[in-house]
mmCIF file of C-alpha atoms in Angstrom:
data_model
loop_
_atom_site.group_PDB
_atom_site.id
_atom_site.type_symbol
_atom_site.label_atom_id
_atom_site.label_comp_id
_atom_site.label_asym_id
_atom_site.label_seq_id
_atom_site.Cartn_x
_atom_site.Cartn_y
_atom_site.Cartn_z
ATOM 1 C CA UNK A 1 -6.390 -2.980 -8.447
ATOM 2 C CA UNK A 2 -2.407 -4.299 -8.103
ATOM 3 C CA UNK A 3 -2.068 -7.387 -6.731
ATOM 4 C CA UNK A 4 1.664 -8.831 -5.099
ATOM 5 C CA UNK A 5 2.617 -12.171 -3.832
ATOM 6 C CA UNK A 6 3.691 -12.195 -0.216
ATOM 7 C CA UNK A 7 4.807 -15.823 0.125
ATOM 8 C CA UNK A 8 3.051 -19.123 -0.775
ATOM 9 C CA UNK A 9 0.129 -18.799 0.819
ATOM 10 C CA UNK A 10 -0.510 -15.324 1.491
ATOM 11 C CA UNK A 11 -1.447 -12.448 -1.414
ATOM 12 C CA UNK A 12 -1.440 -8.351 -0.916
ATOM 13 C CA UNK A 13 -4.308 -6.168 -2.783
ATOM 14 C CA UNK A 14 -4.445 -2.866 -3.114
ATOM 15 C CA UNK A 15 -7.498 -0.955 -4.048
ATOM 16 C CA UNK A 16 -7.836 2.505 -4.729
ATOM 17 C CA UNK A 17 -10.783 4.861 -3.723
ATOM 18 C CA UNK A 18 -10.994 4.881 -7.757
ATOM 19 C CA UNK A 19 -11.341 1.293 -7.456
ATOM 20 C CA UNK A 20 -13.906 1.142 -4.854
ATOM 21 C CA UNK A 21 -16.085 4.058 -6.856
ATOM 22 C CA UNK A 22 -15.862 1.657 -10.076
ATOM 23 C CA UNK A 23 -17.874 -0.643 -8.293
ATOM 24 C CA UNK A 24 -19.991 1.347 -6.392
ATOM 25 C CA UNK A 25 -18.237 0.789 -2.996
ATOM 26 C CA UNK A 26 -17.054 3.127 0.090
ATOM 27 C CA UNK A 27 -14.307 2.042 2.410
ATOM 28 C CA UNK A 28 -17.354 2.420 4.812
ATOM 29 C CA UNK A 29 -19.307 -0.315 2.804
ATOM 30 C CA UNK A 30 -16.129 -3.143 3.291
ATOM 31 C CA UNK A 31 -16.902 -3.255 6.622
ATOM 32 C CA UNK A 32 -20.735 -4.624 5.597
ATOM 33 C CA UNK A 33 -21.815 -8.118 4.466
ATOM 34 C CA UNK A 34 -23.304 -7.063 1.514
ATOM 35 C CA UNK A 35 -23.584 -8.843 -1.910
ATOM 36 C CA UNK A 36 -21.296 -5.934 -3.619
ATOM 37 C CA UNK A 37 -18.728 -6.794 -0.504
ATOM 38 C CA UNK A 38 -18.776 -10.582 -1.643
ATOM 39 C CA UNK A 39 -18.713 -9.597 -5.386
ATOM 40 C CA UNK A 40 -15.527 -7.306 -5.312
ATOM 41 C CA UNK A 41 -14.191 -10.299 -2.782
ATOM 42 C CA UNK A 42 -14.308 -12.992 -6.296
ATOM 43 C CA UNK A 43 -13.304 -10.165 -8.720
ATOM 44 C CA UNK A 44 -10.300 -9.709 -6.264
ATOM 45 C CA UNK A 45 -9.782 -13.949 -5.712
ATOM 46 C CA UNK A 46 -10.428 -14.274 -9.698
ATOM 47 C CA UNK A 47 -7.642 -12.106 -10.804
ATOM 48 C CA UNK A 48 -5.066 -13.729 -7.708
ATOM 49 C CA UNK A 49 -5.461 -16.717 -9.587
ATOM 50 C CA UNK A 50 -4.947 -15.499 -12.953
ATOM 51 C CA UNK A 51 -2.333 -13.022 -12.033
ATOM 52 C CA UNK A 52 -0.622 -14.807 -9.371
ATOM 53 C CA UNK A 53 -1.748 -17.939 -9.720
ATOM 54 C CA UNK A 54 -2.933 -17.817 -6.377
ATOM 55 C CA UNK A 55 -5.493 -20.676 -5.682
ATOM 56 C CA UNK A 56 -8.287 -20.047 -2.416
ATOM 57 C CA UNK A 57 -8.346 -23.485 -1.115
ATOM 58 C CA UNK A 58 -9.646 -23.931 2.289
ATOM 59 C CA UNK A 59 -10.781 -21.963 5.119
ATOM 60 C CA UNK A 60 -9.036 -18.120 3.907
ATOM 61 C CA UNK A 61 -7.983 -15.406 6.688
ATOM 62 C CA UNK A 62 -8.800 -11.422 5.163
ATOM 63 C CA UNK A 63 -7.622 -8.582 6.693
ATOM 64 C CA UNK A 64 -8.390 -5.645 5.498
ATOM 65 C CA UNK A 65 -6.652 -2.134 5.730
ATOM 66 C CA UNK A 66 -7.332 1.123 5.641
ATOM 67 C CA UNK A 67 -5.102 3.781 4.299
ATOM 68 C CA UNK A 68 -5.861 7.626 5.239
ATOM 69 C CA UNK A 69 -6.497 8.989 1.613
ATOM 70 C CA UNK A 70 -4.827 6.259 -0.159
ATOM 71 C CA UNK A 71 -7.747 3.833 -0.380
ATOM 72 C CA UNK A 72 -7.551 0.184 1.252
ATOM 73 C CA UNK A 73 -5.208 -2.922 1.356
ATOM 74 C CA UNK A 74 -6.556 -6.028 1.359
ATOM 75 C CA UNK A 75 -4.230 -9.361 3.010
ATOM 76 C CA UNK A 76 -5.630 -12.499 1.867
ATOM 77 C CA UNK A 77 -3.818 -15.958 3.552
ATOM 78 C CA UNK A 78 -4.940 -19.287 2.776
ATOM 79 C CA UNK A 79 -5.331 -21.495 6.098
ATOM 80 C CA UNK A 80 -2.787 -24.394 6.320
ATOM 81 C CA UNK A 81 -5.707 -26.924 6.453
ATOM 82 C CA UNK A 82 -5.606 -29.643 3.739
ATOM 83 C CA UNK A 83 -9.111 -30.673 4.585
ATOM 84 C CA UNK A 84 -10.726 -31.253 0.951
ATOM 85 C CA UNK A 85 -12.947 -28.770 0.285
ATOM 86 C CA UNK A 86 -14.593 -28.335 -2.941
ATOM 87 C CA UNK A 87 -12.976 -25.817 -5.319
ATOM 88 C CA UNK A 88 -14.856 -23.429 -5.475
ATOM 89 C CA UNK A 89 -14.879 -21.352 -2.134
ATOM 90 C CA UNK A 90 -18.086 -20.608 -0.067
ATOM 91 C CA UNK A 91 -18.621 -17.639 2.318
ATOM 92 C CA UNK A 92 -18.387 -19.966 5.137
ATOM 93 C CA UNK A 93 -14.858 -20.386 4.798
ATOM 94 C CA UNK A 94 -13.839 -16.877 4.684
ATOM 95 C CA UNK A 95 -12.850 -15.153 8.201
ATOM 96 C CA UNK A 96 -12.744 -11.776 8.064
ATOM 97 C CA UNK A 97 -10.593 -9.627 10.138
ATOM 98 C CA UNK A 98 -10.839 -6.060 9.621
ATOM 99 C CA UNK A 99 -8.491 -3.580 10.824
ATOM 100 C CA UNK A 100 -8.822 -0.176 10.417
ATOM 101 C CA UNK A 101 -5.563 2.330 10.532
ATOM 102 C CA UNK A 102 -6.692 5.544 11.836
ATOM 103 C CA UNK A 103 -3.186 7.197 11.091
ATOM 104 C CA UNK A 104 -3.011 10.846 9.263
ATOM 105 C CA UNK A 105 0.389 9.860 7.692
ATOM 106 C CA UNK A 106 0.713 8.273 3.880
ATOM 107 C CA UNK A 107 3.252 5.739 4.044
ATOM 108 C CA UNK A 108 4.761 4.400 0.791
ATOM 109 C CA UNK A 109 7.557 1.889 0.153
ATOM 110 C CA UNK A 110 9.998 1.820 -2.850
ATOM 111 C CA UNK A 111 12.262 -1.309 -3.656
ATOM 112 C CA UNK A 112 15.334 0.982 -4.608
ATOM 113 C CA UNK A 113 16.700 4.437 -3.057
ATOM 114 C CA UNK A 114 16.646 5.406 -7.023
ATOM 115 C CA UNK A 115 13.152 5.745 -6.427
ATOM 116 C CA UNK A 116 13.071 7.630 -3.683
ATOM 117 C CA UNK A 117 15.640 9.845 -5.998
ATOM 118 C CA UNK A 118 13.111 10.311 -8.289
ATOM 119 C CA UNK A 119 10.030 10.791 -6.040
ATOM 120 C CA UNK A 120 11.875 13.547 -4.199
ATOM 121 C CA UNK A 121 12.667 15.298 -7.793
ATOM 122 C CA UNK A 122 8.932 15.346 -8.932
ATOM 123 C CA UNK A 123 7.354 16.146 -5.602
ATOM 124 C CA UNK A 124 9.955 18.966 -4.949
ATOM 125 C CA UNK A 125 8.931 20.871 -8.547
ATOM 126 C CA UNK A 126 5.414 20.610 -6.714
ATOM 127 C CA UNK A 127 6.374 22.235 -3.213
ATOM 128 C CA UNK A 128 6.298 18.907 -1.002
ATOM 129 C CA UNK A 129 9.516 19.040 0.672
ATOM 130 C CA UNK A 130 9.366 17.685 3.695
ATOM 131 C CA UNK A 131 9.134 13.817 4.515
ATOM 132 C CA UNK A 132 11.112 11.169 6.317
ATOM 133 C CA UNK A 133 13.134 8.323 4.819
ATOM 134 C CA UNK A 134 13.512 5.294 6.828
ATOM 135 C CA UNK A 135 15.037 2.053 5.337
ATOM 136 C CA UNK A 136 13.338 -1.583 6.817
ATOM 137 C CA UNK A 137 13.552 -4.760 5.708
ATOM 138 C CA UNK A 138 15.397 -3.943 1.891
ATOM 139 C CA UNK A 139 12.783 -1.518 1.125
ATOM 140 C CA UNK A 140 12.424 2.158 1.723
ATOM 141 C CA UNK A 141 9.795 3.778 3.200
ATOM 142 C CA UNK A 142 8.923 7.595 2.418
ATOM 143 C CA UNK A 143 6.795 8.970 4.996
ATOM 144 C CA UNK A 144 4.462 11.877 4.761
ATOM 145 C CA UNK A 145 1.706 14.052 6.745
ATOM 146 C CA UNK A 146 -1.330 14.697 4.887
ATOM 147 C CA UNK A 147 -1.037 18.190 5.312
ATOM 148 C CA UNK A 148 0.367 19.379 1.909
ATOM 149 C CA UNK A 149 -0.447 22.374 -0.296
ATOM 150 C CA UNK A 150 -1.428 19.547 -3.341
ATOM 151 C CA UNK A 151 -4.601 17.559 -2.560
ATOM 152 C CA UNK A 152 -3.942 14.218 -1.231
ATOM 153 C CA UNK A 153 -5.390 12.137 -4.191
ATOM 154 C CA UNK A 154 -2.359 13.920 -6.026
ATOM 155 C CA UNK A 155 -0.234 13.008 -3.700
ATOM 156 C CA UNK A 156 -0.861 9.901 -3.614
ATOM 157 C CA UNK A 157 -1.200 9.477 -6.859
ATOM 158 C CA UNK A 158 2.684 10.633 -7.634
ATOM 159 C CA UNK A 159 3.904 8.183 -4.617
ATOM 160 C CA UNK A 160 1.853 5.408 -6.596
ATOM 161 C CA UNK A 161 3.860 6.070 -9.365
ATOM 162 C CA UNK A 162 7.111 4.837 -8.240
ATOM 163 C CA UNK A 163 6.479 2.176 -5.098
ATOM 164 C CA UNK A 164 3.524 0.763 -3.833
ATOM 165 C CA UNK A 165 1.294 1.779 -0.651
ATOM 166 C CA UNK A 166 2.587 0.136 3.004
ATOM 167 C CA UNK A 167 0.660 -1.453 5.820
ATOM 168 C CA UNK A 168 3.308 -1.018 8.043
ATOM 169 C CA UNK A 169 2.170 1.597 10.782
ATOM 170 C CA UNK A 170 4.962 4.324 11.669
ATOM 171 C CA UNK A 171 5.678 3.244 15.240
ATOM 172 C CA UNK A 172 6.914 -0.051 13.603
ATOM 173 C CA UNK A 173 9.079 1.721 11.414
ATOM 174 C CA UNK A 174 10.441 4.270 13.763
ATOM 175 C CA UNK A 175 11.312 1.371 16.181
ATOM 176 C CA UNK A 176 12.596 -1.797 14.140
ATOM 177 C CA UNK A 177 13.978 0.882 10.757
ATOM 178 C CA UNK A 178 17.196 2.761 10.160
ATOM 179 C CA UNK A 179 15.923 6.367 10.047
ATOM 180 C CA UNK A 180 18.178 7.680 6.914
ATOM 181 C CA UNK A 181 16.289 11.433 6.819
ATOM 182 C CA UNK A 182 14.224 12.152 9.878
ATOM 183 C CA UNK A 183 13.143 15.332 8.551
ATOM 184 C CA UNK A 184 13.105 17.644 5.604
ATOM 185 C CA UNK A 185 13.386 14.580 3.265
ATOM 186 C CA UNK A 186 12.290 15.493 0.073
ATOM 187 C CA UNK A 187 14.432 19.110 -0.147
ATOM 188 C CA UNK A 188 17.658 17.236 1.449
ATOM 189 C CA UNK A 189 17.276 14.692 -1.345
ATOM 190 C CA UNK A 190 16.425 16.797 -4.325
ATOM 191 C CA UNK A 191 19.715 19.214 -3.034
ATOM 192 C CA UNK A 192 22.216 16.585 -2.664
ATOM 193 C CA UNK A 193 20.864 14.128 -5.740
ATOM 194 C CA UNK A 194 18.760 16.147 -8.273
ATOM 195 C CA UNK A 195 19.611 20.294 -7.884
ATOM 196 C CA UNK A 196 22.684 19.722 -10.297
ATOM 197 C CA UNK A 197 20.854 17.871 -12.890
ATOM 198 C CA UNK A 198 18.510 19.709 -13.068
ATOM 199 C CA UNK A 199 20.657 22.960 -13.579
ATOM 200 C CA UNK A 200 23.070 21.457 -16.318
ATOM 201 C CA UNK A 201 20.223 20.930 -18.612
#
């Protein structure tokens, strides 16, 4: 489970299938009310507040994502309301608002183009070379198909390593980003950044 601070009032969580499996849990079963559901929901709000300090106060907005093969994001906002409301948080003040991305591509995004750098040098010794780069917002996004010769839990696992899973959809990115490699991302980058390094050793 990694947890990052959005703004004040609003928290990101991502959970990985690993995650999920810990605790007995499919993707399938977040979209239930079930008791495990509610359970992973105050593991999740328990470690925001001693992680992030991040305090459920109030009526709470969750919005839940799924990621093809990368497991699920979870978007937790508290509601502007300053209604008192006892501290500890009841069901009835927790709106739920799944949305589920259907899209084939793995979308990660990296706070530095060194990372990208690096990505592109470990998943080019393991035959992934294509990918797109597009640069949004500060961050980078590396963008990838799901068809690869490594399984996708590998894959994923290596993007995990250096930057941190995106909800942002592609069209989004493709629209409001600066496309910096549209195509063949991972070879152009490990030619121009990591070939010659790689050789002098």
């Amino acid at each position: 489970m990694r947890l990052e601070r959005l703004n004040y009032d609003k928290i990101k969580i991502f959970l990985t299938t690993d995650d999920l499996r810990d605790r007995g849990l499919t993707k399938e079963d977040l979209w239930k009310d079930s008791l495990k559901v509610h359970q992973l929901f105050r593991d999740m709000m328990n470690e925001a507040s001693v992680e992030l300090g991040f305090e459920a106060h109030g009526p709470i907005a969750v919005e839940v994502y799924s990621l093809h093969a990368q497991g699920m994001v979870v978007i937790v906002t508290n509601s502007p309301e300053t209604d008192e409301v006892d501290d500890d948080f009841t069901d009835d003040y927790i709106e739920m608002q799944v949305k589920l991305d259907e899209s084939f591509d793995v979308i990660y995004e990296y706070d530095s183009f060194e990372d990208i750098i690096q990505l592109s040098n470990c998943l080019y010794q393991l035959n992934v070379t294509e990918g797109m780069v597009i640069f949004f917002q500060q961050r980078y996004y590396m963008l990838l198909s799901d068809d690869q010769q490594m399984e996708v839990d590998d894959l994923v696992a290596i993007l995990a390593e250096y930057g941190n899973p995106s909800t942002l959809t592609v069209h989004r990115l493709k629209e409001y980003g600066k496309t910096i490699l549209e195509e063949n991302a991972i070879e152009e980058i490990y030619q121009h950044f990591c070939k010659n390094k790689d050789e002098s050793f």
